[in-house]
Amino acid sequence: MEIHDKEGNLLALIIRGNEMTEGKNFFTNDNSEFQIAAFNLEKDSIIENHIHEEQNRTVINTSEVLVLIEGEMIIDIFDTNLELVSTEKLNAGDAVGLLSGGHGIKITKNCKFFEVKQGPYIEKSDKKRF
C-alpha cells in the first residue's frame, strides 16, 4: 500500500506480511534513494553469491524501514509540511518503509521490531521533532 501526499510524492509503503506474494517483490523503483523488497521464496530457491560493489551515492533523505516482529503499533504519516496524511495500524509480520515526510508511532501492544536506515545518522542534526 502506497501513501502519497497531495502532490503525489511517495511518503510511505506499507507491506502486510499476510499479503506477500510468491517470489521477489520489489516495492521501490531502481532510481529510489532507498530500496525496499520482500522475498517469499520456496525451499531450495537460490540467491546467487554476490557482492555489492562500492558506489558513490548522494543521499538527501533519511529513509527507514520498520519490520514488526511482535505486537501492534499505530503509525501517523505526515507530509513534508507536517500535515497528517494517514494513520495506519501495523501488526506482527507487517513492515513500513518511511521514505519522505514525517512520522509518529504509538505502541498499542508490546512490540519487538527492527528499524533499518542508512547512515551515518546524527540525531542532533538529522531529527526534527514536531
Tab-separated table of N, CA and C in Angstrom:
chain	number	residue	atom	x	y	z
A	1	MET	N	0.845	-1.170	0.000
A	1	MET	CA	0.000	0.000	0.000
A	1	MET	C	0.895	1.239	0.000
A	2	GLU	N	0.694	2.103	-0.947
A	2	GLU	CA	1.479	3.332	-1.043
A	2	GLU	C	0.701	4.481	-0.413
A	3	ILE	N	1.414	5.350	0.290
A	3	ILE	CA	0.812	6.542	0.873
A	3	ILE	C	1.517	7.751	0.263
A	4	HIS	N	0.732	8.608	-0.381
A	4	HIS	CA	1.253	9.777	-1.091
A	4	HIS	C	0.739	11.061	-0.460
A	5	ASP	N	1.479	12.156	-0.672
A	5	ASP	CA	0.985	13.462	-0.253
A	5	ASP	C	0.085	14.032	-1.354
A	6	LYS	N	-0.400	15.253	-1.179
A	6	LYS	CA	-1.329	15.875	-2.139
A	6	LYS	C	-0.709	16.045	-3.523
A	7	GLU	N	0.621	16.180	-3.567
A	7	GLU	CA	1.314	16.358	-4.848
A	7	GLU	C	1.700	15.036	-5.497
A	8	GLY	N	1.374	13.930	-4.852
A	8	GLY	CA	1.687	12.619	-5.411
A	8	GLY	C	3.042	12.068	-5.019
A	9	ASN	N	3.763	12.751	-4.130
A	9	ASN	CA	5.067	12.260	-3.672
A	9	ASN	C	4.866	11.076	-2.732
A	10	LEU	N	5.667	10.043	-2.915
A	10	LEU	CA	5.572	8.845	-2.093
A	10	LEU	C	6.157	9.110	-0.714
A	11	LEU	N	5.304	8.989	0.320
A	11	LEU	CA	5.733	9.198	1.698
A	11	LEU	C	6.102	7.887	2.376
A	12	ALA	N	5.287	6.856	2.133
A	12	ALA	CA	5.480	5.601	2.851
A	12	ALA	C	4.924	4.431	2.049
A	13	LEU	N	5.450	3.254	2.346
A	13	LEU	CA	4.960	1.991	1.799
A	13	LEU	C	4.639	1.082	2.970
A	14	ILE	N	3.451	0.492	2.959
A	14	ILE	CA	3.101	-0.482	3.985
A	14	ILE	C	3.030	-1.838	3.312
A	15	ILE	N	3.746	-2.788	3.890
A	15	ILE	CA	3.799	-4.144	3.343
A	15	ILE	C	3.211	-5.067	4.403
A	16	ARG	N	2.081	-5.664	4.089
A	16	ARG	CA	1.407	-6.563	5.026
A	16	ARG	C	1.999	-7.955	4.870
A	17	GLY	N	2.442	-8.528	5.975
A	17	GLY	CA	3.071	-9.841	5.954
A	17	GLY	C	2.164	-10.917	5.393
A	18	ASN	N	0.868	-10.812	5.648
A	18	ASN	CA	-0.060	-11.848	5.173
A	18	ASN	C	-0.487	-11.646	3.728
A	19	GLU	N	-0.001	-10.597	3.075
A	19	GLU	CA	-0.352	-10.344	1.678
A	19	GLU	C	0.844	-10.490	0.741
A	20	MET	N	1.968	-10.980	1.258
A	20	MET	CA	3.173	-11.087	0.447
A	20	MET	C	3.017	-12.181	-0.603
A	21	THR	N	3.195	-11.824	-1.854
A	21	THR	CA	3.061	-12.803	-2.927
A	21	THR	C	4.358	-13.595	-3.088
A	22	GLU	N	4.264	-14.711	-3.800
A	22	GLU	CA	5.440	-15.559	-4.007
A	22	GLU	C	6.479	-14.856	-4.854
A	23	GLY	N	7.719	-15.198	-4.606
A	23	GLY	CA	8.824	-14.681	-5.407
A	23	GLY	C	9.463	-13.456	-4.790
A	24	LYS	N	10.143	-12.710	-5.652
A	24	LYS	CA	10.826	-11.487	-5.249
A	24	LYS	C	9.908	-10.316	-5.562
A	25	ASN	N	9.627	-9.515	-4.558
A	25	ASN	CA	8.714	-8.384	-4.704
A	25	ASN	C	9.455	-7.091	-4.405
A	26	PHE	N	9.697	-6.286	-5.430
A	26	PHE	CA	10.370	-5.005	-5.262
A	26	PHE	C	9.314	-3.912	-5.243
A	27	PHE	N	9.316	-3.107	-4.178
A	27	PHE	CA	8.280	-2.094	-3.989
A	27	PHE	C	8.728	-0.702	-4.392
A	28	THR	N	10.020	-0.494	-4.543
A	28	THR	CA	10.540	0.803	-4.968
A	28	THR	C	11.167	0.638	-6.345
A	29	ASN	N	11.280	1.742	-7.070
A	29	ASN	CA	11.895	1.644	-8.392
A	29	ASN	C	13.415	1.748	-8.276
A	30	ASP	N	14.099	1.451	-9.350
A	30	ASP	CA	15.566	1.399	-9.340
A	30	ASP	C	16.209	2.749	-9.045
A	31	ASN	N	15.476	3.850	-9.240
A	31	ASN	CA	16.030	5.189	-9.002
A	31	ASN	C	15.866	5.642	-7.564
A	32	SER	N	15.081	4.935	-6.777
A	32	SER	CA	14.810	5.364	-5.410
A	32	SER	C	16.071	5.380	-4.571
A	33	GLU	N	16.161	6.384	-3.706
A	33	GLU	CA	17.286	6.533	-2.798
A	33	GLU	C	17.393	5.359	-1.835
A	34	PHE	N	16.261	4.766	-1.514
A	34	PHE	CA	16.178	3.677	-0.544
A	34	PHE	C	15.374	2.564	-1.210
A	35	GLN	N	15.884	1.375	-1.213
A	35	GLN	CA	15.251	0.253	-1.906
A	35	GLN	C	14.552	-0.654	-0.901
A	36	ILE	N	13.333	-1.066	-1.232
A	36	ILE	CA	12.578	-1.959	-0.352
A	36	ILE	C	12.053	-3.126	-1.187
A	37	ALA	N	12.294	-4.337	-0.690
A	37	ALA	CA	11.806	-5.549	-1.347
A	37	ALA	C	11.394	-6.544	-0.273
A	38	ALA	N	10.549	-7.475	-0.660
A	38	ALA	CA	10.147	-8.567	0.222
A	38	ALA	C	10.273	-9.856	-0.577
A	39	PHE	N	10.769	-10.883	0.069
A	39	PHE	CA	11.004	-12.156	-0.599
A	39	PHE	C	10.148	-13.236	0.039
A	40	ASN	N	9.489	-14.008	-0.802
A	40	ASN	CA	8.702	-15.167	-0.376
A	40	ASN	C	9.120	-16.298	-1.315
A	41	LEU	N	10.178	-16.999	-0.939
A	41	LEU	CA	10.795	-17.980	-1.835
A	41	LEU	C	10.553	-19.401	-1.343
A	42	GLU	N	10.453	-20.312	-2.301
A	42	GLU	CA	10.239	-21.724	-1.988
A	42	GLU	C	11.539	-22.386	-1.554
A	43	LYS	N	11.391	-23.491	-0.845
A	43	LYS	CA	12.534	-24.299	-0.422
A	43	LYS	C	13.403	-24.609	-1.641
A	44	ASP	N	14.693	-24.584	-1.445
A	44	ASP	CA	15.717	-24.854	-2.446
A	44	ASP	C	15.902	-23.723	-3.452
A	45	SER	N	15.211	-22.588	-3.265
A	45	SER	CA	15.497	-21.424	-4.102
A	45	SER	C	16.916	-20.966	-3.788
A	46	ILE	N	17.548	-20.340	-4.745
A	46	ILE	CA	18.927	-19.885	-4.564
A	46	ILE	C	19.027	-18.421	-4.967
A	47	ILE	N	19.665	-17.656	-4.126
A	47	ILE	CA	20.089	-16.307	-4.499
A	47	ILE	C	21.595	-16.434	-4.675
A	48	GLU	N	22.042	-16.237	-5.910
A	48	GLU	CA	23.447	-16.478	-6.231
A	48	GLU	C	24.371	-15.633	-5.366
A	49	ASN	N	25.552	-16.207	-5.051
A	49	ASN	CA	26.575	-15.455	-4.323
A	49	ASN	C	26.829	-14.149	-5.053
A	50	HIS	N	26.932	-13.066	-4.290
A	50	HIS	CA	27.217	-11.787	-4.922
A	50	HIS	C	27.783	-10.819	-3.895
A	51	ILE	N	28.343	-9.736	-4.397
A	51	ILE	CA	28.867	-8.659	-3.558
A	51	ILE	C	28.319	-7.357	-4.118
A	52	HIS	N	28.070	-6.406	-3.240
A	52	HIS	CA	27.642	-5.080	-3.683
A	52	HIS	C	28.887	-4.202	-3.745
A	53	GLU	N	29.248	-3.815	-4.945
A	53	GLU	CA	30.459	-3.028	-5.127
A	53	GLU	C	30.244	-1.603	-4.642
A	54	GLU	N	31.336	-0.958	-4.250
A	54	GLU	CA	31.259	0.418	-3.774
A	54	GLU	C	30.721	1.320	-4.866
A	55	GLN	N	29.852	2.229	-4.471
A	55	GLN	CA	29.256	3.201	-5.385
A	55	GLN	C	29.248	4.547	-4.688
A	56	ASN	N	29.475	5.605	-5.422
A	56	ASN	CA	29.278	6.950	-4.883
A	56	ASN	C	27.808	7.288	-5.064
A	57	ARG	N	27.151	7.643	-3.950
A	57	ARG	CA	25.731	7.971	-3.988
A	57	ARG	C	25.504	9.274	-3.249
A	58	THR	N	24.501	10.000	-3.684
A	58	THR	CA	24.070	11.188	-2.972
A	58	THR	C	22.766	10.847	-2.283
A	59	VAL	N	22.754	10.969	-0.973
A	59	VAL	CA	21.558	10.666	-0.188
A	59	VAL	C	21.069	11.964	0.429
A	60	ILE	N	19.799	12.308	0.165
A	60	ILE	CA	19.238	13.557	0.663
A	60	ILE	C	18.367	13.313	1.890
A	61	ASN	N	17.525	12.305	1.851
A	61	ASN	CA	16.617	11.995	2.961
A	61	ASN	C	17.144	10.834	3.792
A	62	THR	N	16.751	10.812	5.055
A	62	THR	CA	16.977	9.627	5.866
A	62	THR	C	15.685	8.821	5.814
A	63	SER	N	15.709	7.755	5.067
A	63	SER	CA	14.567	6.853	4.977
A	63	SER	C	14.783	5.722	5.962
A	64	GLU	N	13.701	5.083	6.369
A	64	GLU	CA	13.849	3.952	7.279
A	64	GLU	C	12.751	2.938	7.032
A	65	VAL	N	13.021	1.732	7.466
A	65	VAL	CA	12.051	0.645	7.389
A	65	VAL	C	11.889	0.067	8.786
A	66	LEU	N	10.641	-0.140	9.181
A	66	LEU	CA	10.329	-0.828	10.429
A	66	LEU	C	9.692	-2.156	10.075
A	67	VAL	N	10.184	-3.234	10.671
A	67	VAL	CA	9.635	-4.571	10.467
A	67	VAL	C	9.142	-5.054	11.824
A	68	LEU	N	7.847	-5.222	11.941
A	68	LEU	CA	7.234	-5.585	13.213
A	68	LEU	C	7.273	-7.099	13.395
A	69	ILE	N	7.994	-7.544	14.416
A	69	ILE	CA	8.144	-8.962	14.710
A	69	ILE	C	7.008	-9.447	15.609
A	70	GLU	N	6.687	-8.623	16.611
A	70	GLU	CA	5.672	-8.971	17.601
A	70	GLU	C	4.929	-7.714	17.999
A	71	GLY	N	3.641	-7.841	18.302
A	71	GLY	CA	2.900	-6.725	18.868
A	71	GLY	C	2.093	-5.954	17.857
A	72	GLU	N	1.851	-4.689	18.196
A	72	GLU	CA	0.989	-3.836	17.378
A	72	GLU	C	1.379	-2.385	17.615
A	73	MET	N	1.334	-1.580	16.564
A	73	MET	CA	1.610	-0.156	16.675
A	73	MET	C	0.706	0.616	15.728
A	74	ILE	N	0.492	1.875	16.077
A	74	ILE	CA	-0.218	2.812	15.208
A	74	ILE	C	0.826	3.811	14.733
A	75	ILE	N	0.862	4.037	13.423
A	75	ILE	CA	1.828	4.978	12.879
A	75	ILE	C	1.085	6.102	12.165
A	76	ASP	N	1.427	7.332	12.515
A	76	ASP	CA	0.910	8.516	11.834
A	76	ASP	C	1.943	8.926	10.801
A	77	ILE	N	1.476	9.200	9.586
A	77	ILE	CA	2.365	9.585	8.489
A	77	ILE	C	2.016	11.005	8.075
A	78	PHE	N	3.045	11.867	8.062
A	78	PHE	CA	2.886	13.285	7.774
A	78	PHE	C	3.604	13.638	6.473
A	79	ASP	N	3.130	14.665	5.796
A	79	ASP	CA	3.827	15.144	4.604
A	79	ASP	C	4.976	16.062	5.038
A	80	THR	N	5.668	16.659	4.073
A	80	THR	CA	6.819	17.499	4.401
A	80	THR	C	6.398	18.835	5.017
A	81	ASN	N	5.101	19.170	4.950
A	81	ASN	CA	4.570	20.358	5.627
A	81	ASN	C	4.081	20.020	7.031
A	82	LEU	N	4.333	18.792	7.474
A	82	LEU	CA	3.975	18.290	8.800
A	82	LEU	C	2.471	18.142	8.999
A	83	GLU	N	1.740	17.989	7.891
A	83	GLU	CA	0.303	17.740	7.953
A	83	GLU	C	0.052	16.237	7.935
A	84	LEU	N	-0.851	15.777	8.801
A	84	LEU	CA	-1.181	14.353	8.876
A	84	LEU	C	-1.841	13.905	7.575
A	85	VAL	N	-1.295	12.833	6.987
A	85	VAL	CA	-1.814	12.291	5.730
A	85	VAL	C	-2.547	10.976	5.970
A	86	SER	N	-2.026	10.142	6.877
A	86	SER	CA	-2.605	8.817	7.086
A	86	SER	C	-2.234	8.288	8.463
A	87	THR	N	-3.135	7.496	9.028
A	87	THR	CA	-2.878	6.766	10.267
A	87	THR	C	-3.114	5.297	9.978
A	88	GLU	N	-2.123	4.449	10.268
A	88	GLU	CA	-2.191	3.034	9.924
A	88	GLU	C	-1.833	2.174	11.127
A	89	LYS	N	-2.499	1.031	11.237
A	89	LYS	CA	-2.161	0.054	12.281
A	89	LYS	C	-1.276	-1.013	11.657
A	90	LEU	N	-0.173	-1.324	12.339
A	90	LEU	CA	0.724	-2.393	11.905
A	90	LEU	C	0.663	-3.524	12.920
A	91	ASN	N	0.631	-4.748	12.413
A	91	ASN	CA	0.614	-5.950	13.238
A	91	ASN	C	1.875	-6.764	12.972
A	92	ALA	N	2.119	-7.768	13.818
A	92	ALA	CA	3.273	-8.642	13.635
A	92	ALA	C	3.315	-9.151	12.196
A	93	GLY	N	4.487	-9.081	11.590
A	93	GLY	CA	4.667	-9.523	10.209
A	93	GLY	C	4.574	-8.395	9.197
A	94	ASP	N	4.062	-7.233	9.600
A	94	ASP	CA	3.959	-6.088	8.698
A	94	ASP	C	5.256	-5.290	8.701
A	95	ALA	N	5.425	-4.489	7.665
A	95	ALA	CA	6.580	-3.592	7.569
A	95	ALA	C	6.110	-2.266	6.994
A	96	VAL	N	6.832	-1.221	7.312
A	96	VAL	CA	6.553	0.087	6.716
A	96	VAL	C	7.877	0.699	6.287
A	97	GLY	N	7.889	1.229	5.083
A	97	GLY	CA	9.023	1.992	4.579
A	97	GLY	C	8.655	3.459	4.667
A	98	LEU	N	9.404	4.218	5.432
A	98	LEU	CA	9.159	5.648	5.626
A	98	LEU	C	10.168	6.400	4.766
A	99	LEU	N	9.703	6.910	3.629
A	99	LEU	CA	10.605	7.422	2.605
A	99	LEU	C	10.727	8.934	2.583
A	100	SER	N	9.689	9.630	3.030
A	100	SER	CA	9.689	11.085	2.972
A	100	SER	C	8.700	11.593	4.009
A	101	GLY	N	8.758	12.868	4.321
A	101	GLY	CA	7.831	13.435	5.294
A	101	GLY	C	8.200	13.016	6.704
A	102	GLY	N	7.194	13.045	7.590
A	102	GLY	CA	7.435	12.712	8.984
A	102	GLY	C	6.564	11.563	9.450
A	103	HIS	N	6.788	11.155	10.689
A	103	HIS	CA	6.006	10.056	11.249
A	103	HIS	C	6.051	10.093	12.767
A	104	GLY	N	5.057	9.483	13.360
A	104	GLY	CA	4.987	9.308	14.800
A	104	GLY	C	4.424	7.925	15.072
A	105	ILE	N	4.822	7.325	16.172
A	105	ILE	CA	4.441	5.938	16.455
A	105	ILE	C	3.897	5.834	17.870
A	106	LYS	N	2.793	5.116	18.005
A	106	LYS	CA	2.254	4.780	19.321
A	106	LYS	C	2.217	3.259	19.414
A	107	ILE	N	2.842	2.718	20.441
A	107	ILE	CA	2.862	1.269	20.662
A	107	ILE	C	1.552	0.896	21.369
A	108	THR	N	0.741	0.065	20.735
A	108	THR	CA	-0.563	-0.296	21.291
A	108	THR	C	-0.574	-1.686	21.916
A	109	LYS	N	0.412	-2.504	21.606
A	109	LYS	CA	0.671	-3.778	22.280
A	109	LYS	C	2.181	-3.908	22.349
A	110	ASN	N	2.699	-4.581	23.374
A	110	ASN	CA	4.149	-4.744	23.489
A	110	ASN	C	4.728	-5.117	22.126
A	111	CYS	N	5.818	-4.457	21.744
A	111	CYS	CA	6.359	-4.613	20.388
A	111	CYS	C	7.820	-5.033	20.397
A	112	LYS	N	8.144	-5.849	19.416
A	112	LYS	CA	9.516	-6.098	19.013
A	112	LYS	C	9.548	-5.772	17.531
A	113	PHE	N	10.471	-4.913	17.137
A	113	PHE	CA	10.572	-4.578	15.719
A	113	PHE	C	11.999	-4.191	15.372
A	114	PHE	N	12.314	-4.348	14.092
A	114	PHE	CA	13.595	-3.908	13.560
A	114	PHE	C	13.400	-2.530	12.941
A	115	GLU	N	14.405	-1.681	13.081
A	115	GLU	CA	14.456	-0.418	12.366
A	115	GLU	C	15.732	-0.435	11.533
A	116	VAL	N	15.609	-0.131	10.253
A	116	VAL	CA	16.768	-0.106	9.358
A	116	VAL	C	16.757	1.228	8.626
A	117	LYS	N	17.880	1.942	8.664
A	117	LYS	CA	18.006	3.187	7.912
A	117	LYS	C	19.453	3.372	7.495
A	118	GLN	N	19.657	4.197	6.484
A	118	GLN	CA	21.027	4.418	6.042
A	118	GLN	C	21.722	5.374	6.996
A	119	GLY	N	23.000	5.272	7.065
A	119	GLY	CA	23.806	6.129	7.914
A	119	GLY	C	24.815	6.877	7.075
A	120	PRO	N	25.662	7.640	7.681
A	120	PRO	CA	25.706	7.843	9.123
A	120	PRO	C	24.483	8.627	9.602
A	121	TYR	N	24.107	8.385	10.848
A	121	TYR	CA	22.939	9.015	11.442
A	121	TYR	C	23.382	9.828	12.644
A	122	ILE	N	23.113	11.129	12.600
A	122	ILE	CA	23.476	12.036	13.687
A	122	ILE	C	22.185	12.681	14.176
A	123	GLU	N	21.660	12.155	15.273
A	123	GLU	CA	20.338	12.570	15.747
A	123	GLU	C	20.218	14.093	15.910
A	124	LYS	N	21.248	14.726	16.403
A	124	LYS	CA	21.217	16.161	16.660
A	124	LYS	C	20.878	16.975	15.398
A	125	SER	N	21.410	16.568	14.257
A	125	SER	CA	21.172	17.322	13.023
A	125	SER	C	20.205	16.615	12.073
A	126	ASP	N	19.886	15.349	12.351
A	126	ASP	CA	19.079	14.563	11.425
A	126	ASP	C	17.610	14.473	11.829
A	127	LYS	N	17.299	14.812	13.072
A	127	LYS	CA	15.932	14.620	13.561
A	127	LYS	C	15.367	15.946	14.046
A	128	LYS	N	14.175	16.301	13.546
A	128	LYS	CA	13.455	17.495	13.991
A	128	LYS	C	12.125	17.031	14.562
A	129	ARG	N	11.890	17.282	15.829
A	129	ARG	CA	10.630	16.871	16.458
A	129	ARG	C	9.582	17.962	16.240
A	130	PHE	N	8.336	17.538	16.096
A	130	PHE	CA	7.236	18.494	15.918
A	130	PHE	C	5.993	18.023	16.623
